[in-house]
XYZ file of N, CA, C and O in Angstrom:
824
model
N 19.760 58.475 -32.852
C 20.783 58.746 -31.856
C 20.613 60.141 -31.251
O 20.783 60.327 -30.052
N 20.274 61.110 -32.083
C 20.144 62.478 -31.570
C 19.020 62.592 -30.553
O 19.167 63.281 -29.537
N 17.909 61.906 -30.826
C 16.792 61.946 -29.885
C 17.184 61.315 -28.553
O 16.907 61.867 -27.478
N 17.831 60.143 -28.614
C 18.213 59.444 -27.387
C 19.232 60.248 -26.591
O 19.148 60.340 -25.360
N 20.211 60.816 -27.271
C 21.235 61.612 -26.581
C 20.616 62.829 -25.904
O 20.967 63.167 -24.770
N 19.704 63.492 -26.605
C 19.070 64.681 -26.029
C 18.194 64.314 -24.836
O 18.176 65.034 -23.819
N 17.460 63.199 -24.933
C 16.649 62.764 -23.806
C 17.524 62.380 -22.623
O 17.201 62.690 -21.466
N 18.642 61.711 -22.886
C 19.548 61.326 -21.802
C 20.087 62.553 -21.093
O 20.147 62.597 -19.855
N 20.465 63.553 -21.847
C 20.991 64.784 -21.247
C 19.920 65.495 -20.425
O 20.172 65.960 -19.309
N 18.701 65.545 -20.973
C 17.606 66.219 -20.267
C 17.252 65.486 -18.975
O 17.112 66.104 -17.911
N 17.124 64.179 -19.040
C 16.757 63.406 -17.855
C 17.877 63.417 -16.816
O 17.623 63.484 -15.608
N 19.122 63.370 -17.273
C 20.244 63.465 -16.340
C 20.229 64.778 -15.582
O 20.528 64.819 -14.383
N 19.861 65.852 -16.281
C 19.769 67.153 -15.625
C 18.668 67.238 -14.603
O 18.690 68.106 -13.718
N 17.693 66.327 -14.690
C 16.588 66.301 -13.729
C 16.857 65.366 -12.550
O 16.006 65.203 -11.694
N 18.025 64.739 -12.548
C 18.386 63.894 -11.419
C 18.259 62.407 -11.652
O 18.492 61.618 -10.729
N 17.882 61.991 -12.854
C 17.838 60.566 -13.159
C 19.255 60.006 -13.288
O 20.162 60.690 -13.775
N 19.435 58.771 -12.850
C 20.657 58.025 -13.166
C 20.441 57.380 -14.519
O 19.611 56.490 -14.655
N 21.186 57.825 -15.524
C 20.888 57.502 -16.916
C 21.892 56.508 -17.478
O 23.100 56.657 -17.314
N 21.359 55.483 -18.159
C 22.162 54.587 -18.991
C 21.762 54.848 -20.438
O 20.603 54.644 -20.812
N 22.720 55.294 -21.247
C 22.464 55.601 -22.651
C 22.984 54.448 -23.502
O 24.171 54.116 -23.459
N 22.097 53.842 -24.276
C 22.449 52.689 -25.112
C 22.093 53.036 -26.549
O 20.916 53.163 -26.889
N 23.097 53.187 -27.396
C 22.889 53.646 -28.770
C 23.054 52.495 -29.756
O 24.030 51.749 -29.702
N 22.103 52.358 -30.660
C 22.135 51.350 -31.735
C 22.517 49.968 -31.223
O 23.419 49.316 -31.769
N 21.836 49.473 -30.199
C 22.242 48.179 -29.630
C 21.838 47.005 -30.508
O 20.775 47.009 -31.129
N 22.707 45.993 -30.549
C 22.300 44.730 -31.136
C 21.462 43.978 -30.100
O 21.237 44.461 -28.989
N 20.989 42.794 -30.467
C 20.078 42.051 -29.597
C 20.711 41.787 -28.230
O 20.082 42.019 -27.188
N 21.961 41.321 -28.242
C 22.608 40.974 -26.973
C 22.791 42.203 -26.094
O 22.535 42.156 -24.891
N 23.215 43.295 -26.685
C 23.451 44.504 -25.886
C 22.146 45.073 -25.344
O 22.086 45.536 -24.213
N 21.093 45.033 -26.157
C 19.808 45.548 -25.689
C 19.255 44.684 -24.568
O 18.772 45.205 -23.550
N 19.301 43.369 -24.717
C 18.775 42.486 -23.676
C 19.618 42.578 -22.404
O 19.072 42.547 -21.285
N 20.935 42.727 -22.548
C 21.799 42.883 -21.367
C 21.510 44.195 -20.661
O 21.443 44.253 -19.421
N 21.326 45.258 -21.439
C 21.019 46.558 -20.841
C 19.687 46.512 -20.103
O 19.539 47.098 -19.020
N 18.699 45.812 -20.673
C 17.401 45.708 -20.017
C 17.507 44.901 -18.730
O 16.900 45.259 -17.710
N 18.287 43.839 -18.751
C 18.480 43.049 -17.538
C 19.154 43.884 -16.451
O 18.732 43.871 -15.286
N 20.191 44.637 -16.819
C 20.878 45.504 -15.852
C 19.923 46.560 -15.299
O 19.946 46.875 -14.102
N 19.096 47.116 -16.179
C 18.095 48.087 -15.761
C 17.152 47.480 -14.729
O 16.801 48.108 -13.726
N 16.745 46.242 -14.963
C 15.832 45.574 -14.041
C 16.408 45.405 -12.656
O 15.693 45.525 -11.653
N 17.717 45.127 -12.577
C 18.362 45.007 -11.264
C 18.286 46.326 -10.496
O 18.115 46.333 -9.271
N 18.402 47.440 -11.203
C 18.363 48.752 -10.556
C 16.939 49.197 -10.250
O 16.709 49.958 -9.299
N 15.987 48.731 -11.061
C 14.620 49.222 -10.954
C 13.994 48.918 -9.598
O 13.210 49.716 -9.074
N 14.320 47.773 -9.029
C 13.702 47.374 -7.767
C 14.077 48.302 -6.621
O 13.375 48.347 -5.604
N 15.172 49.064 -6.767
C 15.602 49.985 -5.713
C 15.181 51.421 -5.997
O 15.564 52.331 -5.258
N 14.421 51.646 -7.064
C 14.073 53.002 -7.479
C 12.615 53.320 -7.175
O 11.745 52.450 -7.254
N 12.356 54.574 -6.830
C 10.977 55.027 -6.711
C 10.333 55.164 -8.085
O 9.165 54.820 -8.279
N 11.095 55.699 -9.032
C 10.597 55.970 -10.376
C 11.563 55.396 -11.397
O 12.774 55.608 -11.298
N 11.034 54.643 -12.358
C 11.852 54.128 -13.449
C 11.303 54.655 -14.768
O 10.091 54.892 -14.909
N 12.183 54.829 -15.736
C 11.769 55.377 -17.023
C 12.642 54.799 -18.126
O 13.870 54.719 -17.988
N 12.007 54.383 -19.217
C 12.723 53.966 -20.420
C 12.221 54.808 -21.580
O 10.997 54.921 -21.790
N 13.151 55.403 -22.314
C 12.818 56.068 -23.571
C 13.411 55.228 -24.689
O 14.622 54.987 -24.715
N 12.556 54.774 -25.603
C 13.006 53.952 -26.727
C 12.668 54.662 -28.024
O 11.500 54.915 -28.319
N 13.709 55.005 -28.788
C 13.528 55.594 -30.116
C 14.089 54.606 -31.125
O 15.274 54.265 -31.062
N 13.255 54.132 -32.016
C 13.718 53.154 -32.979
C 12.547 52.499 -33.664
O 11.501 53.121 -33.843
N 12.713 51.245 -34.035
C 11.671 50.541 -34.773
C 10.930 49.563 -33.868
O 11.523 48.892 -33.023
N 9.629 49.503 -34.081
C 8.797 48.513 -33.416
C 7.813 47.950 -34.422
O 7.579 48.535 -35.483
N 7.242 46.815 -34.090
C 6.264 46.189 -34.973
C 5.277 45.415 -34.117
O 5.611 44.958 -33.018
N 4.061 45.286 -34.596
C 3.060 44.491 -33.881
C 2.622 43.324 -34.749
O 2.430 43.453 -35.961
N 2.503 42.177 -34.118
C 2.030 40.976 -34.794
C 0.962 40.343 -33.925
O 1.208 39.997 -32.768
N -0.245 40.241 -34.475
C -1.379 39.648 -33.758
C -1.546 40.275 -32.371
O -1.770 39.587 -31.377
N -1.396 41.585 -32.320
C -1.630 42.317 -31.092
C -0.473 42.367 -30.126
O -0.554 43.050 -29.106
N 0.623 41.663 -30.418
C 1.797 41.700 -29.545
C 2.829 42.645 -30.136
O 3.144 42.583 -31.331
N 3.372 43.518 -29.286
C 4.338 44.516 -29.718
C 5.767 44.041 -29.478
O 6.072 43.481 -28.420
N 6.621 44.299 -30.466
C 8.033 43.954 -30.371
C 8.877 45.189 -30.660
O 8.536 45.988 -31.534
N 9.997 45.317 -29.939
C 10.982 46.358 -30.211
C 12.185 45.702 -30.884
O 12.638 44.636 -30.465
N 12.703 46.348 -31.917
C 13.645 45.710 -32.825
C 15.056 46.245 -32.621
O 15.297 47.444 -32.794
N 16.014 45.386 -32.271
C 17.414 45.811 -32.141
C 18.008 46.178 -33.498
O 17.448 45.862 -34.560
N 19.177 46.812 -33.456
C 19.787 47.318 -34.678
C 20.241 46.212 -35.620
O 20.340 46.423 -36.825
N 20.530 45.020 -35.095
C 21.073 43.949 -35.929
C 20.030 42.928 -36.355
O 20.372 41.861 -36.861
N 18.753 43.227 -36.175
C 17.713 42.243 -36.441
C 17.683 41.832 -37.907
O 17.792 42.662 -38.808
N 17.539 40.532 -38.140
C 17.359 39.968 -39.478
C 15.968 39.354 -39.524
O 15.749 38.251 -39.026
N 15.044 40.084 -40.111
C 13.646 39.672 -40.098
C 13.187 39.365 -41.517
O 13.005 40.267 -42.330
N 13.012 38.086 -41.801
C 12.528 37.656 -43.107
C 11.143 37.026 -43.018
O 10.451 36.893 -44.023
N 10.735 36.612 -41.832
C 9.438 35.972 -41.629
C 8.965 36.324 -40.227
O 9.745 36.736 -39.364
N 7.686 36.157 -39.974
C 7.119 36.559 -38.691
C 7.766 35.819 -37.523
O 8.026 36.408 -36.473
N 8.052 34.532 -37.704
C 8.598 33.742 -36.601
C 9.976 34.241 -36.178
O 10.421 33.972 -35.059
N 10.664 34.982 -37.048
C 11.988 35.508 -36.700
C 11.921 36.480 -35.527
O 12.916 36.682 -34.830
N 10.758 37.093 -35.319
C 10.634 38.049 -34.222
C 10.941 37.404 -32.875
O 11.479 38.055 -31.976
N 10.609 36.141 -32.725
C 10.848 35.441 -31.462
C 12.340 35.397 -31.147
O 12.747 35.460 -29.984
N 13.168 35.340 -32.191
C 14.604 35.196 -32.005
C 15.361 36.517 -32.150
O 16.486 36.655 -31.654
N 14.760 37.491 -32.832
C 15.508 38.679 -33.228
C 15.038 39.968 -32.538
O 15.729 40.976 -32.606
N 13.867 39.954 -31.922
C 13.309 41.164 -31.323
C 12.891 40.893 -29.883
O 12.752 39.747 -29.470
N 12.697 41.973 -29.120
C 12.309 41.839 -27.718
C 10.852 42.248 -27.551
O 10.456 43.335 -27.997
N 10.032 41.411 -26.915
C 8.646 41.799 -26.661
C 8.587 43.023 -25.749
O 9.361 43.143 -24.795
N 7.670 43.916 -26.040
C 7.504 45.094 -25.195
C 7.212 44.698 -23.755
O 7.621 45.385 -22.819
N 6.518 43.589 -23.546
C 6.171 43.164 -22.190
C 7.398 42.913 -21.320
O 7.321 43.011 -20.088
N 8.539 42.567 -21.926
C 9.768 42.422 -21.147
C 10.157 43.739 -20.498
O 10.556 43.790 -19.332
N 10.055 44.817 -21.260
C 10.375 46.142 -20.735
C 9.392 46.532 -19.639
O 9.788 47.069 -18.601
N 8.110 46.259 -19.862
C 7.098 46.640 -18.876
C 7.281 45.870 -17.576
O 7.057 46.410 -16.486
N 7.695 44.623 -17.678
C 7.928 43.841 -16.471
C 9.036 44.421 -15.618
O 8.930 44.436 -14.380
N 10.101 44.895 -16.252
C 11.197 45.499 -15.494
C 10.786 46.860 -14.937
O 11.087 47.193 -13.782
N 10.083 47.660 -15.725
C 9.606 48.952 -15.246
C 8.676 48.797 -14.052
O 8.691 49.615 -13.121
N 7.881 47.745 -14.056
C 6.887 47.536 -13.016
C 7.464 47.231 -11.652
O 6.713 47.181 -10.669
N 8.778 47.028 -11.565
C 9.398 46.769 -10.262
C 9.566 48.025 -9.425
O 9.854 47.937 -8.227
N 9.438 49.200 -10.028
C 9.647 50.450 -9.297
C 8.716 50.544 -8.093
O 7.597 50.030 -8.104
N 9.188 51.208 -7.052
C 8.399 51.320 -5.823
C 7.145 52.170 -6.017
O 6.124 51.939 -5.367
N 7.217 53.186 -6.901
C 6.073 54.075 -7.069
C 5.515 54.094 -8.495
O 4.312 53.983 -8.686
N 6.384 54.234 -9.495
C 5.880 54.423 -10.856
C 6.930 54.051 -11.893
O 8.113 54.355 -11.734
N 6.485 53.382 -12.955
C 7.329 53.097 -14.106
C 6.739 53.747 -15.346
O 5.523 53.715 -15.553
N 7.602 54.342 -16.170
C 7.143 55.058 -17.357
C 7.929 54.576 -18.570
O 9.164 54.563 -18.561
N 7.220 54.195 -19.617
C 7.826 53.848 -20.901
C 7.446 54.918 -21.907
O 6.265 55.136 -22.182
N 8.451 55.617 -22.434
C 8.243 56.600 -23.490
C 8.604 55.918 -24.807
O 9.766 55.646 -25.083
N 7.584 55.642 -25.605
C 7.754 54.754 -26.752
C 7.686 55.554 -28.053
O 6.623 55.832 -28.586
N 8.869 55.923 -28.540
C 8.974 56.654 -29.801
C 9.350 55.661 -30.896
O 10.297 55.869 -31.653
N 8.621 54.544 -30.945
C 8.947 53.438 -31.850
C 7.814 53.163 -32.812
O 7.696 52.060 -33.336
N 6.985 54.152 -33.058
C 5.835 53.965 -33.933
C 6.128 54.475 -35.342
O 5.216 54.671 -36.138
N 7.387 54.727 -35.650
C 7.727 55.302 -36.941
C 7.646 54.240 -38.033
O 7.710 53.048 -37.776
N 7.522 54.716 -39.267
C 7.508 53.795 -40.396
C 8.820 53.019 -40.418
O 9.879 53.577 -40.113
N 8.761 51.739 -40.734
C 9.995 50.957 -40.714
C 10.008 49.945 -41.849
O 8.964 49.589 -42.396
N 11.203 49.464 -42.216
C 11.335 48.618 -43.404
C 10.877 47.178 -43.205
O 10.852 46.419 -44.167
N 10.510 46.810 -41.997
C 10.204 45.409 -41.736
C 8.749 45.041 -41.993
O 8.434 43.876 -42.238
N 7.856 46.015 -41.927
C 6.427 45.700 -41.961
C 6.037 45.026 -43.269
O 5.409 43.965 -43.277
N 6.401 45.625 -44.399
C 6.016 45.046 -45.688
C 6.649 43.674 -45.882
O 6.003 42.743 -46.390
N 7.905 43.528 -45.482
C 8.598 42.257 -45.660
C 7.926 41.150 -44.848
O 7.700 40.047 -45.324
N 7.595 41.456 -43.601
C 6.970 40.445 -42.754
C 5.556 40.126 -43.233
O 5.107 38.989 -43.152
N 4.858 41.139 -43.721
C 3.520 40.904 -44.229
C 3.565 39.986 -45.452
O 2.735 39.086 -45.604
N 4.544 40.203 -46.316
C 4.678 39.334 -47.494
C 5.005 37.899 -47.092
O 4.553 36.945 -47.717
N 5.784 37.757 -46.022
C 6.170 36.408 -45.600
C 4.988 35.615 -45.084
O 5.024 34.390 -45.014
N 3.924 36.313 -44.709
C 2.734 35.634 -44.189
C 1.909 35.006 -45.304
O 0.962 34.269 -45.039
N 2.251 35.318 -46.560
C 1.539 34.724 -47.683
C 0.153 35.307 -47.854
O -0.062 36.495 -47.634
N -0.788 34.459 -48.198
C -2.139 34.924 -48.513
C -3.082 34.849 -47.321
O -4.272 35.107 -47.447
N -2.563 34.501 -46.165
C -3.409 34.423 -44.978
C -3.812 35.799 -44.493
O -3.436 36.822 -45.061
N -4.597 35.870 -43.440
C -5.016 37.173 -42.913
C -3.813 37.984 -42.450
O -2.845 37.449 -41.925
N -3.875 39.291 -42.689
C -2.768 40.171 -42.330
C -2.641 40.257 -40.812
O -3.599 40.596 -40.115
N -1.474 39.924 -40.293
C -1.262 39.956 -38.854
C -0.198 40.969 -38.460
O -0.064 41.296 -37.297
N 0.595 41.441 -39.425
C 1.643 42.420 -39.152
C 1.098 43.797 -39.495
O 0.570 44.006 -40.585
N 1.238 44.734 -38.570
C 0.694 46.069 -38.810
C 1.733 47.118 -38.468
O 2.585 46.920 -37.606
N 1.631 48.229 -39.180
C 2.495 49.367 -38.877
C 2.102 49.976 -37.540
O 0.977 49.820 -37.062
N 3.033 50.685 -36.939
C 2.773 51.280 -35.642
C 2.751 50.226 -34.549
O 3.088 49.067 -34.757
N 2.342 50.631 -33.370
C 2.267 49.722 -32.240
C 0.809 49.483 -31.883
O -0.050 50.337 -32.094
N 0.543 48.296 -31.316
C -0.820 47.963 -30.937
C -1.187 48.524 -29.576
O -0.335 48.993 -28.817
N -2.482 48.496 -29.271
C -2.953 48.930 -27.953
C -2.249 48.141 -26.859
O -1.881 46.972 -27.040
N -2.099 48.778 -25.704
C -1.413 48.144 -24.584
C -2.370 48.171 -23.394
O -2.498 49.182 -22.703
N -3.052 47.067 -23.170
C -4.094 47.014 -22.147
C -3.704 46.170 -20.942
O -4.523 45.965 -20.050
N -2.471 45.685 -20.921
C -2.081 44.781 -19.839
C -0.831 45.279 -19.116
O 0.029 44.494 -18.739
N -0.727 46.594 -18.915
C 0.423 47.128 -18.196
C 0.361 46.717 -16.726
O -0.725 46.583 -16.152
N 1.519 46.524 -16.090
C 1.509 46.317 -14.636
C 0.916 47.535 -13.925
O 0.869 48.632 -14.493
N 0.462 47.356 -12.694
C -0.048 48.486 -11.926
C 1.028 49.551 -11.769
O 2.217 49.242 -11.650
N 0.592 50.808 -11.779
C 1.499 51.946 -11.604
C 2.608 51.943 -12.660
O 3.769 52.243 -12.387
N 2.221 51.582 -13.871
C 3.137 51.626 -15.013
C 2.413 52.269 -16.185
O 1.288 51.890 -16.508
N 3.058 53.246 -16.800
C 2.481 53.956 -17.934
C 3.284 53.672 -19.188
O 4.507 53.568 -19.147
N 2.583 53.577 -20.311
C 3.236 53.540 -21.617
C 2.729 54.748 -22.404
O 1.545 54.844 -22.719
N 3.623 55.679 -22.677
C 3.291 56.872 -23.446
C 3.825 56.686 -24.857
O 5.028 56.545 -25.056
N 2.924 56.651 -25.836
C 3.288 56.384 -27.222
C 3.293 57.666 -28.032
O 2.514 58.588 -27.781
N 4.183 57.706 -29.031
C 4.338 58.893 -29.851
C 3.087 59.219 -30.648
O 2.861 60.362 -31.031
N 2.250 58.210 -30.899
C 1.010 58.432 -31.625
C 0.014 57.344 -31.241
O 0.321 56.457 -30.445
N -1.172 57.427 -31.790
C -2.210 56.448 -31.479
C -1.813 55.034 -31.900
O -0.939 54.849 -32.740
N -2.463 54.062 -31.325
C -2.238 52.682 -31.727
C -2.557 52.511 -33.210
O -3.459 53.156 -33.747
N -1.778 51.651 -33.871
C -1.958 51.308 -35.282
C -1.685 52.470 -36.224
O -2.033 52.408 -37.412
N -1.063 53.519 -35.726
C -0.718 54.667 -36.560
C 0.801 54.819 -36.596
O 1.519 54.253 -35.774
N 1.266 55.585 -37.577
C 2.701 55.784 -37.759
C 3.056 57.219 -37.394
O 2.415 58.165 -37.848
N 4.090 57.370 -36.566
C 4.548 58.688 -36.140
C 5.511 59.263 -37.170
O 6.090 58.546 -37.992
N 5.699 60.570 -37.111
C 6.573 61.252 -38.058
C 7.976 61.412 -37.487
O 8.156 61.560 -36.279
N 8.963 61.379 -38.384
C 10.341 61.659 -37.977
C 10.573 63.150 -37.800
O 11.422 63.567 -37.025
N 9.825 63.958 -38.547
C 9.958 65.409 -38.456
C 11.112 65.932 -39.282
O 12.026 65.202 -39.656
N 11.073 67.215 -39.525
C 12.120 67.827 -40.337
C 13.161 68.575 -39.528
O 14.083 69.165 -40.092
N 13.029 68.546 -38.206
C 13.968 69.261 -37.360
C 15.053 68.364 -36.801
O 15.279 67.248 -37.284
N 15.713 68.839 -35.758
C 16.793 68.073 -35.149
C 16.276 66.823 -34.463
O 16.959 65.800 -34.398
N 15.032 66.892 -33.942
C 14.447 65.768 -33.230
C 13.072 65.440 -33.803
O 12.464 66.255 -34.501
N 12.584 64.240 -33.481
C 11.219 63.896 -33.876
C 10.245 64.818 -33.142
O 10.572 65.366 -32.083
N 9.047 65.026 -33.679
C 8.077 65.873 -32.981
C 7.819 65.421 -31.550
O 7.658 66.247 -30.644
N 7.765 64.109 -31.325
C 7.491 63.597 -29.983
C 8.667 63.843 -29.052
O 8.482 64.321 -27.923
N 9.881 63.538 -29.511
C 11.059 63.775 -28.674
C 11.191 65.261 -28.340
O 11.491 65.625 -27.195
N 10.959 66.117 -29.316
C 11.080 67.557 -29.076
C 10.062 68.026 -28.056
O 10.373 68.835 -27.168
N 8.836 67.515 -28.158
C 7.799 67.906 -27.201
C 8.145 67.432 -25.795
O 7.951 68.171 -24.809
N 8.649 66.214 -25.656
C 9.062 65.719 -24.347
C 10.161 66.579 -23.751
O 10.099 66.984 -22.577
N 11.179 66.871 -24.546
C 12.311 67.669 -24.070
C 11.848 69.055 -23.645
O 12.239 69.568 -22.588
N 10.991 69.674 -24.450
C 10.506 71.020 -24.132
C 9.689 71.024 -22.844
O 9.857 71.908 -21.987
N 8.816 70.045 -22.671
C 7.956 70.029 -21.483
C 8.728 69.643 -20.226
O 8.372 70.072 -19.123
N 9.775 68.863 -20.360
C 10.582 68.486 -19.190
C 11.341 69.675 -18.613
O 11.859 69.602 -17.499
N 11.401 70.754 -19.343
C 12.077 71.958 -18.847
C 11.237 72.695 -17.811
O 11.753 73.560 -17.089
N 9.945 72.364 -17.729
C 9.058 73.033 -16.770
C 8.966 72.193 -15.507
O 8.427 71.080 -15.540
N 9.486 72.688 -14.391
C 9.478 71.873 -13.159
C 8.094 71.802 -12.530
O 7.276 72.714 -12.665
N 7.846 70.673 -11.848
C 6.660 70.561 -11.008
C 5.365 70.292 -11.730
O 4.293 70.367 -11.109
N 5.394 69.976 -13.017
C 4.147 69.710 -13.739
C 3.591 68.349 -13.332
O 4.299 67.352 -13.334
N 2.303 68.300 -12.984
C 1.666 67.026 -12.656
C 1.696 66.135 -13.892
O 1.572 66.602 -15.027
N 1.835 64.829 -13.668
C 2.139 63.913 -14.754
C 1.063 63.902 -15.839
O 1.368 63.912 -17.042
N -0.199 63.849 -15.436
C -1.266 63.845 -16.430
C -1.248 65.102 -17.285
O -1.424 65.041 -18.508
N -1.040 66.244 -16.657
C -0.958 67.501 -17.393
C 0.264 67.514 -18.302
O 0.212 68.015 -19.432
N 1.364 66.953 -17.831
C 2.572 66.871 -18.648
C 2.285 66.169 -19.971
O 2.628 66.674 -21.054
N 1.640 65.012 -19.913
C 1.395 64.265 -21.139
C 0.335 64.941 -22.009
O 0.378 64.824 -23.239
N -0.590 65.670 -21.415
C -1.554 66.418 -22.227
C -0.873 67.565 -22.953
O -1.183 67.869 -24.110
N 0.086 68.195 -22.283
C 0.840 69.269 -22.941
C 1.711 68.720 -24.073
O 1.847 69.348 -25.130
N 2.323 67.567 -23.840
C 3.106 66.925 -24.903
C 2.209 66.631 -26.096
O 2.572 66.892 -27.257
N 1.023 66.090 -25.830
C 0.066 65.804 -26.909
C -0.228 67.049 -27.716
O -0.211 67.027 -28.968
N -0.512 68.146 -27.050
C -0.866 69.368 -27.768
C 0.300 69.892 -28.593
O 0.111 70.383 -29.720
N 1.504 69.800 -28.063
C 2.682 70.251 -28.811
C 2.855 69.437 -30.096
O 3.161 69.985 -31.161
N 2.694 68.121 -29.976
C 2.887 67.259 -31.145
C 1.798 67.500 -32.179
O 2.070 67.566 -33.386
N 0.568 67.623 -31.731
C -0.522 67.903 -32.675
C -0.281 69.208 -33.414
O -0.508 69.304 -34.623
N 0.184 70.219 -32.709
C 0.466 71.504 -33.355
C 1.611 71.378 -34.353
O 1.540 71.881 -35.482
N 2.679 70.679 -33.950
C 3.859 70.551 -34.806
C 3.575 69.752 -36.068
O 4.246 69.942 -37.093
N 2.582 68.859 -36.019
C 2.278 67.989 -37.166
C 0.959 68.370 -37.832
O 0.437 67.598 -38.644
N 0.446 69.527 -37.503
C -0.834 69.977 -38.064
C -1.938 68.935 -37.857
O -2.761 68.692 -38.750
N -1.931 68.325 -36.680
C -2.979 67.392 -36.301
C -2.820 65.991 -36.837
O -3.654 65.127 -36.568
N -1.736 65.718 -37.563
C -1.563 64.385 -38.156
C -1.134 63.340 -37.125
O -1.350 62.151 -37.329
N -0.536 63.783 -36.038
C -0.009 62.839 -35.039
C -0.547 63.208 -33.664
O -0.483 64.366 -33.254
N -1.047 62.215 -32.950
C -1.649 62.449 -31.636
C -1.114 61.427 -30.635
O -1.504 60.261 -30.657
N -0.216 61.850 -29.746
C 0.318 60.919 -28.742
C -0.781 60.342 -27.857
O -1.847 60.945 -27.679
N -0.484 59.186 -27.292
C -1.483 58.455 -26.515
C -0.802 57.832 -25.299
O 0.383 57.496 -25.352
N -1.547 57.677 -24.210
C -1.013 57.101 -22.981
C -1.881 55.914 -22.560
O -3.104 56.018 -22.530
N -1.223 54.797 -22.227
C -1.896 53.629 -21.698
C -1.363 53.354 -20.294
O -0.199 53.639 -19.995
N -2.198 52.772 -19.437
C -1.750 52.393 -18.108
C -2.648 52.945 -17.038
O -3.638 53.625 -17.283
N -2.276 52.623 -15.796
C -3.078 53.024 -14.651
C -2.150 53.430 -13.516
O -1.188 52.730 -13.206
N -2.431 54.596 -12.914
C -1.638 55.037 -11.775
C -2.529 55.833 -10.830
O -3.613 56.263 -11.191
N -2.037 56.016 -9.620
C -2.863 56.585 -8.561
C -2.950 58.090 -8.571
O -2.455 58.761 -9.474
N -3.571 58.625 -7.518
C -3.893 60.051 -7.466
C -2.768 60.900 -6.905
O -2.856 62.133 -6.936
N -1.718 60.296 -6.364
C -0.626 61.104 -5.807
C 0.002 61.949 -6.921
O 0.392 61.419 -7.959
N 0.100 63.270 -6.734
C 0.627 64.115 -7.811
C 2.053 63.737 -8.181
O 2.844 63.389 -7.311
């Protein structure tokens, strides 16, 4: 909650119209995403910051609502939202959509879902998987590399959230440089254990 509240305050100060959704259950999260999508088509720039739990199964990434009951892999279809749903709504923006994904943290579902798969090949993995199918002019910025787990940190915010908040205080930074600076801040704060990563494709306009 602290990370989301701080990001909402920071982005609001930069002129974003912000919807803050804290600890949403499945219905509230899906409703908020649908409402966001209606607004996205009229926006030049759209942005979603998600802090919470995510999981990947067979290369597909899911974001997990607060009320999820996950006992087996198939439950994800009913209890979690595919990341691609978020990317589809972000992709409606006239110029650029950005997903800030602070959902690579260790979570209680991975071991449980892996056990439910029995003795077959492991399909559930910690962290989030690579994202190679983003819509055009849509970026996904992850707190750490694919298949890795990000740190919660010992401060008020996660290392990734803190780096984002700190860098957003500098006006006029070109987007690529912004994310490189965030990467360096996180690597320094975690003594090189965590390295943020960006997926997607966007044009040359600064």
